Amino acid sequence: MMWEPACASWSPRCLLMLIIVAAVKPTYADTTLPPCDEMDYYYQYTECDSTGSRWRVAIPLNPGTCSGLPPPSRGTDCSFSCSAGKFLEMSTQSCTPCAAGSYSLGSGLRFDQWDALPGGFISIASFLNAKPPNGDFQACSNSTWTPHGVYLESNRDECTVSLVYVVHLEKQGSVSFTYQYPDNNIFFEFYVQNEQCQEMSQSDEQRWIKVTSNGEWGTHAINLWAGTNILYWRTTGILVGVKMVQPVLLKEIRIEGVAYTSECFPCRPGWFSASPGSSSCRPCPSGTFSAKGSTSCAACPPNHYSLEGWAECKVRPPCADRDYFQIHTPCDSQGKTQAVYRWVEPKICDENATGAVALPASERRKACPPCNPGFYNSNDSTCSPCPAGTRSDGTYACTACPSGTEPVLGYEFRWWNVLPTNMKTSCFNVGNSKCDGMNGWEVAGDHVRSGAGSSDDDYLILSLHVPGFKVPASLSGMSGGEVGRITFQFETLCSGDCQLYFMMDVQSKSTTVVESWEGTKSRQSYSHSMSRNDSVTFTWAFQRTNHALDVRRYVGDNVKLFSIHVTNVLEGVASGCRACALVPDGSRRAGSTCVPCPPGFYIHAETNRCEECPPGTHLAGRHTYGREACVACGPASVSDREHSRCYSDCSFSRPHNNRTLTYDLSALSDVASLTLKPSFTTKGTKYLHLFNISLCGHQGRRAAVCRNNLTDFSGVFNKDEQGNDDGAARLANAVDGFICQSTIIPADGRGFRTPISSQSVRLADTFLGATVDRFLDGVRADPGLFPENTNNVPDLNFFYRSTQVTASCDQGRSSVIVVRCNPRKSQRGELSVPSSCPAGTCDGCAFHFLWESASACPLCTRDDYHQLDGACKGGIQETFYLWNEPKLCTKGVPLPPRSSTPCESVALWLKLGVSGGGFSAALLVVLTCYFWKKNKRLEYKYSRLVMSANKECELPAADSCGLDEGEDPDDDTVYTRKPSLLRKLRSIANKHEGGDSSESVQLNSSQADRWVMD
């Protein structure tokens, strides 16, 4: 084995060694082994050298069992190849036609038989490196590409599964494949690598496969290198909010550039090739079968049946109720129709077997239903459209619209005697071509319903083509928004896993599933609005089961469409007339001619003239007639210039606690994005929810834009995704609104080179208003979903609604943004969703957001600060202003600047004088109180003495009435009058100086006289 590198770098030397070995070895082996014949070896070419040459060498089937192998010989050029239907006969090195019962592509490879995965193909399921935090992780080991006879089916789950094939080309070639890719909830990509795992340079259009319509096959081709090419077909399902995805189907893979093929491929069982030199095989028709490599098909035995491409026949079962169906005949010349019964084709049951049911007899003829509105019944019992400018409800002849009115154009199908000319029905099944010629739907008088089909997994398709939309003159005042609407009533009756898909194909570019329903659904109505004037094909596809079954089990499962109504259809028919605006009297064309009103104008009910809607109103609903067509905008909202919608001017005012709070929310006017925490599906797919929010609406423009980049990966997370480019809303794969949502698959979530944005939906297209109340127009703000507001500033609630209904939200979606004052946040603030509803919604229909911001605080006023005066220093006094704490305002009135005012300081002598005067005054008050109290005591004792004297009529005797010699009287003890205050003070002072404890008693004159007389 050590010489292999040398051979790889010097192939002529290796060839010489082979020649020597081949020449010497037989000489040695002739004496021990029998000679080799043609059955003991096969030929194979060596690798091409630098000159484009190669050698043909004989390779023994069982080395060491024979001798005498043919010597190496020079082979054909490396570019040599045979044409289709031939193969290279290695013994003669010439092209030979394939025998009957086989086929060849010559220099190419074709894979179109998928009973099993062909040799060389492998299916690899990818595993994620990270495990979801919740531990809910399921392995993808069971996910694979599955063969189904005539097609190969991808996985239906969230795993990433790659179909890989390695091919070596001697020259530049190509690969092409036929596929069906109807569901954009699964990612389908194709890329090529070389033997060093280096990826071929491919554009996004080459790598990402385009979506096809239901039942349509697409073809994708790409050039290949000369050398080794590793081909990858990779699919990844995204089941975030989706019940099930429709798989990708591969029908045929063709590779060109292979130098030669040395053998032909036998036809598979159920197929045949009748003539030599065939490049393909054909399937056996129904009622026949064939084995592998057959040149013809054999008929089935009696009481047996087979379908197209079957390798064996089966016994016919007894006929049952599921083997026939009912149809209604077209109206005859007498205006009659009847219900008749037909066997399901191809008929596989035996009506003569024991227990078989017979085909029911046809029902009695009855009158045909009337024509649909906008049509009239002609003499040949057929319904014809009314001429332009006329109308009919389907029961009378077409009549012209009265003066001052115009026909209401559209489609309104309520009666189903025949299928309208702009509607088509078909049946599609990739594994059963017999379905192609059948009607997928059948008319039934008051409804149209799904047909029988050929098998339970058929797609029964009904399509309606609308050439475009035209807003009538009477609705011209309504600018933007809706240009048309489709509404239909339906019901499904299913015993299995049936599904009904409603799809839309805009300008024949790609089909998008608008809505789907699974299982039995009672009679209900669904409506979808159109915002762009494009040619559209609406499609209803019904499938009883997605499992291929040999026996019919669900033929009784069906869907019924009762009515279809499309408004504002270009070149449509009219069932009625609508009042329109007339040319003004002063105009030269004055009269009864209808004219379109300017945007924002309504039609005056009395004059039929255009009048502009009052300020603060917008044209709502689907009419512009009368003043009531102008609907007032909600609280704290204004209308745009065209009166097409209401929006917020990012300002708000309300009274609160005897003051008016004014808000300026302009800092929140730009589109904000909120990305929620990562989530994981059960298969481990990591995804995030992205919300783009336009709080105020940018003067009526719904500036929040969300894009689907499933098949357009050049603009992920560019300015369109962030909602800053209004032109992005015109893209077919984008939605716009006040609030929209996208599901983001990060680049590391599935190994993609760029993040994936899908499932974009509009959550809010109408602004209802802003208020501090919790309810507005049927939408409720739930304060319990968010933390309690602890400040004294009330929350502002912004209310929105989406008019687009869904299967789960029959009233449409609603959204509430709670705008809360939080001074600790920035001016731009921070968005969040309820912790109890981490996806922003608890029921999928009502969405709640909290936007905390300093900008959500009211504007500052004089009531938000207070004044503080400083001390007088040096004859100057400063005045300061401080905000009230906590500060719950922003912008508005600023704090007044610090101010200084002159002040006078008091002199020292004045301070001392004031102090002394104050001390003297205090002392005088104290002394006055003291003496007043003493005086009261004297008066009390005196009064006691007087009372005692009056009682006994005499006074006690004195010890001595005279004075000793040389003594002076101490003081006067007898007064003839009431003493003054000064005398009382002197008496008290003398008493204290003498130390006598007795007190003087005042006597009146009468008593004094009496004492003298005695």
mmCIF file with all atom_site columns, C-alpha atoms in Angstrom, residues 886-975:
data_model
loop_
_atom_site.group_PDB
_atom_site.id
_atom_site.type_symbol
_atom_site.label_atom_id
_atom_site.label_alt_id
_atom_site.label_comp_id
_atom_site.label_asym_id
_atom_site.label_entity_id
_atom_site.label_seq_id
_atom_site.pdbx_PDB_ins_code
_atom_site.Cartn_x
_atom_site.Cartn_y
_atom_site.Cartn_z
_atom_site.occupancy
_atom_site.B_iso_or_equiv
_atom_site.pdbx_formal_charge
_atom_site.auth_seq_id
_atom_site.auth_comp_id
_atom_site.auth_asym_id
_atom_site.auth_atom_id
_atom_site.pdbx_PDB_model_num
ATOM 1  C CA . PRO A 1 886 ? -39.479 61.677  43.304  1.00 0.00 ? 886 PRO A CA 1
ATOM 2  C CA . LYS A 1 887 ? -39.307 63.546  40.044  1.00 0.00 ? 887 LYS A CA 1
ATOM 3  C CA . LEU A 1 888 ? -42.115 62.201  37.809  1.00 0.00 ? 888 LEU A CA 1
ATOM 4  C CA . CYS A 1 889 ? -41.914 64.565  34.875  1.00 0.00 ? 889 CYS A CA 1
ATOM 5  C CA . THR A 1 890 ? -39.723 65.237  31.889  1.00 0.00 ? 890 THR A CA 1
ATOM 6  C CA . LYS A 1 891 ? -38.901 68.162  29.591  1.00 0.00 ? 891 LYS A CA 1
ATOM 7  C CA . GLY A 1 892 ? -41.588 70.850  29.828  1.00 0.00 ? 892 GLY A CA 1
ATOM 8  C CA . VAL A 1 893 ? -40.888 73.816  32.119  1.00 0.00 ? 893 VAL A CA 1
ATOM 9  C CA . PRO A 1 894 ? -37.235 73.943  33.211  1.00 0.00 ? 894 PRO A CA 1
ATOM 10 C CA . LEU A 1 895 ? -36.092 74.795  36.713  1.00 0.00 ? 895 LEU A CA 1
ATOM 11 C CA . PRO A 1 896 ? -35.787 78.600  37.155  1.00 0.00 ? 896 PRO A CA 1
ATOM 12 C CA . PRO A 1 897 ? -32.173 79.732  37.495  1.00 0.00 ? 897 PRO A CA 1
ATOM 13 C CA . ARG A 1 898 ? -30.669 80.567  40.888  1.00 0.00 ? 898 ARG A CA 1
ATOM 14 C CA . SER A 1 899 ? -31.388 84.200  41.812  1.00 0.00 ? 899 SER A CA 1
ATOM 15 C CA . SER A 1 900 ? -29.884 86.735  44.273  1.00 0.00 ? 900 SER A CA 1
ATOM 16 C CA . THR A 1 901 ? -31.594 89.682  45.977  1.00 0.00 ? 901 THR A CA 1
ATOM 17 C CA . PRO A 1 902 ? -30.109 92.445  48.254  1.00 0.00 ? 902 PRO A CA 1
ATOM 18 C CA . CYS A 1 903 ? -30.900 92.300  51.982  1.00 0.00 ? 903 CYS A CA 1
ATOM 19 C CA . GLU A 1 904 ? -30.076 94.582  55.094  1.00 0.00 ? 904 GLU A CA 1
ATOM 20 C CA . SER A 1 905 ? -28.013 93.355  58.106  1.00 0.00 ? 905 SER A CA 1
ATOM 21 C CA . VAL A 1 906 ? -28.776 94.725  61.738  1.00 0.00 ? 906 VAL A CA 1
ATOM 22 C CA . ALA A 1 907 ? -26.088 97.045  63.529  1.00 0.00 ? 907 ALA A CA 1
ATOM 23 C CA . LEU A 1 908 ? -24.284 95.936  66.756  1.00 0.00 ? 908 LEU A CA 1
ATOM 24 C CA . TRP A 1 909 ? -25.574 98.785  68.959  1.00 0.00 ? 909 TRP A CA 1
ATOM 25 C CA . LEU A 1 910 ? -29.089 98.075  67.759  1.00 0.00 ? 910 LEU A CA 1
ATOM 26 C CA . LYS A 1 911 ? -28.656 94.434  68.558  1.00 0.00 ? 911 LYS A CA 1
ATOM 27 C CA . LEU A 1 912 ? -27.385 95.310  72.107  1.00 0.00 ? 912 LEU A CA 1
ATOM 28 C CA . GLY A 1 913 ? -30.210 97.806  72.655  1.00 0.00 ? 913 GLY A CA 1
ATOM 29 C CA . VAL A 1 914 ? -32.805 95.382  71.527  1.00 0.00 ? 914 VAL A CA 1
ATOM 30 C CA . SER A 1 915 ? -31.258 92.695  73.689  1.00 0.00 ? 915 SER A CA 1
ATOM 31 C CA . GLY A 1 916 ? -31.148 94.956  76.781  1.00 0.00 ? 916 GLY A CA 1
ATOM 32 C CA . GLY A 1 917 ? -34.661 96.193  76.246  1.00 0.00 ? 917 GLY A CA 1
ATOM 33 C CA . GLY A 1 918 ? -35.838 92.690  75.884  1.00 0.00 ? 918 GLY A CA 1
ATOM 34 C CA . PHE A 1 919 ? -34.103 91.623  79.116  1.00 0.00 ? 919 PHE A CA 1
ATOM 35 C CA . SER A 1 920 ? -35.562 94.595  81.070  1.00 0.00 ? 920 SER A CA 1
ATOM 36 C CA . ALA A 1 921 ? -39.006 93.923  79.791  1.00 0.00 ? 921 ALA A CA 1
ATOM 37 C CA . ALA A 1 922 ? -38.734 90.312  80.838  1.00 0.00 ? 922 ALA A CA 1
ATOM 38 C CA . LEU A 1 923 ? -37.485 91.272  84.324  1.00 0.00 ? 923 LEU A CA 1
ATOM 39 C CA . LEU A 1 924 ? -40.298 93.783  84.802  1.00 0.00 ? 924 LEU A CA 1
ATOM 40 C CA . VAL A 1 925 ? -42.850 91.185  83.865  1.00 0.00 ? 925 VAL A CA 1
ATOM 41 C CA . VAL A 1 926 ? -41.375 88.745  86.401  1.00 0.00 ? 926 VAL A CA 1
ATOM 42 C CA . LEU A 1 927 ? -41.373 91.340  89.229  1.00 0.00 ? 927 LEU A CA 1
ATOM 43 C CA . THR A 1 928 ? -44.874 92.474  88.447  1.00 0.00 ? 928 THR A CA 1
ATOM 44 C CA . CYS A 1 929 ? -46.111 88.930  88.652  1.00 0.00 ? 929 CYS A CA 1
ATOM 45 C CA . TYR A 1 930 ? -44.291 88.382  91.958  1.00 0.00 ? 930 TYR A CA 1
ATOM 46 C CA . PHE A 1 931 ? -45.653 91.491  93.692  1.00 0.00 ? 931 PHE A CA 1
ATOM 47 C CA . TRP A 1 932 ? -49.095 90.963  92.341  1.00 0.00 ? 932 TRP A CA 1
ATOM 48 C CA . LYS A 1 933 ? -49.080 87.568  93.968  1.00 0.00 ? 933 LYS A CA 1
ATOM 49 C CA . LYS A 1 934 ? -47.896 89.020  97.300  1.00 0.00 ? 934 LYS A CA 1
ATOM 50 C CA . ASN A 1 935 ? -50.596 91.670  97.187  1.00 0.00 ? 935 ASN A CA 1
ATOM 51 C CA . LYS A 1 936 ? -53.179 89.022  96.738  1.00 0.00 ? 936 LYS A CA 1
ATOM 52 C CA . ARG A 1 937 ? -51.974 87.306  99.885  1.00 0.00 ? 937 ARG A CA 1
ATOM 53 C CA . LEU A 1 938 ? -52.187 90.537  101.924 1.00 0.00 ? 938 LEU A CA 1
ATOM 54 C CA . GLU A 1 939 ? -55.652 91.220  100.689 1.00 0.00 ? 939 GLU A CA 1
ATOM 55 C CA . TYR A 1 940 ? -56.667 87.766  101.673 1.00 0.00 ? 940 TYR A CA 1
ATOM 56 C CA . LYS A 1 941 ? -55.353 88.077  105.226 1.00 0.00 ? 941 LYS A CA 1
ATOM 57 C CA . TYR A 1 942 ? -56.882 91.501  105.579 1.00 0.00 ? 942 TYR A CA 1
ATOM 58 C CA . SER A 1 943 ? -60.229 90.236  104.523 1.00 0.00 ? 943 SER A CA 1
ATOM 59 C CA . ARG A 1 944 ? -59.966 87.482  107.117 1.00 0.00 ? 944 ARG A CA 1
ATOM 60 C CA . LEU A 1 945 ? -59.148 90.012  109.813 1.00 0.00 ? 945 LEU A CA 1
ATOM 61 C CA . VAL A 1 946 ? -62.065 92.220  108.871 1.00 0.00 ? 946 VAL A CA 1
ATOM 62 C CA . MET A 1 947 ? -64.399 89.349  108.877 1.00 0.00 ? 947 MET A CA 1
ATOM 63 C CA . SER A 1 948 ? -63.190 88.279  112.307 1.00 0.00 ? 948 SER A CA 1
ATOM 64 C CA . ALA A 1 949 ? -63.593 91.837  113.710 1.00 0.00 ? 949 ALA A CA 1
ATOM 65 C CA . ASN A 1 950 ? -67.086 92.201  112.468 1.00 0.00 ? 950 ASN A CA 1
ATOM 66 C CA . LYS A 1 951 ? -67.969 88.951  114.061 1.00 0.00 ? 951 LYS A CA 1
ATOM 67 C CA . GLU A 1 952 ? -66.662 89.746  117.621 1.00 0.00 ? 952 GLU A CA 1
ATOM 68 C CA . CYS A 1 953 ? -67.356 93.540  117.520 1.00 0.00 ? 953 CYS A CA 1
ATOM 69 C CA . GLU A 1 954 ? -63.933 94.326  118.940 1.00 0.00 ? 954 GLU A CA 1
ATOM 70 C CA . LEU A 1 955 ? -60.315 94.072  118.220 1.00 0.00 ? 955 LEU A CA 1
ATOM 71 C CA . PRO A 1 956 ? -57.785 92.297  120.381 1.00 0.00 ? 956 PRO A CA 1
ATOM 72 C CA . ALA A 1 957 ? -55.929 94.402  122.896 1.00 0.00 ? 957 ALA A CA 1
ATOM 73 C CA . ALA A 1 958 ? -52.566 95.714  122.073 1.00 0.00 ? 958 ALA A CA 1
ATOM 74 C CA . ASP A 1 959 ? -49.590 94.793  124.231 1.00 0.00 ? 959 ASP A CA 1
ATOM 75 C CA . SER A 1 960 ? -48.447 98.430  124.334 1.00 0.00 ? 960 SER A CA 1
ATOM 76 C CA . CYS A 1 961 ? -49.861 101.518 122.865 1.00 0.00 ? 961 CYS A CA 1
ATOM 77 C CA . GLY A 1 962 ? -46.965 103.830 123.679 1.00 0.00 ? 962 GLY A CA 1
ATOM 78 C CA . LEU A 1 963 ? -43.407 104.291 122.627 1.00 0.00 ? 963 LEU A CA 1
ATOM 79 C CA . ASP A 1 964 ? -40.461 104.017 124.770 1.00 0.00 ? 964 ASP A CA 1
ATOM 80 C CA . GLU A 1 965 ? -38.283 107.013 125.204 1.00 0.00 ? 965 GLU A CA 1
ATOM 81 C CA . GLY A 1 966 ? -35.998 107.551 122.369 1.00 0.00 ? 966 GLY A CA 1
ATOM 82 C CA . GLU A 1 967 ? -37.899 105.209 120.015 1.00 0.00 ? 967 GLU A CA 1
ATOM 83 C CA . ASP A 1 968 ? -39.269 106.301 116.754 1.00 0.00 ? 968 ASP A CA 1
ATOM 84 C CA . PRO A 1 969 ? -42.322 104.800 115.295 1.00 0.00 ? 969 PRO A CA 1
ATOM 85 C CA . ASP A 1 970 ? -41.426 102.068 112.899 1.00 0.00 ? 970 ASP A CA 1
ATOM 86 C CA . ASP A 1 971 ? -44.137 103.073 110.531 1.00 0.00 ? 971 ASP A CA 1
ATOM 87 C CA . ASP A 1 972 ? -47.726 104.009 110.353 1.00 0.00 ? 972 ASP A CA 1
ATOM 88 C CA . THR A 1 973 ? -49.950 101.157 111.259 1.00 0.00 ? 973 THR A CA 1
ATOM 89 C CA . VAL A 1 974 ? -53.278 102.945 111.029 1.00 0.00 ? 974 VAL A CA 1
ATOM 90 C CA . TYR A 1 975 ? -54.472 104.521 107.860 1.00 0.00 ? 975 TYR A CA 1
#
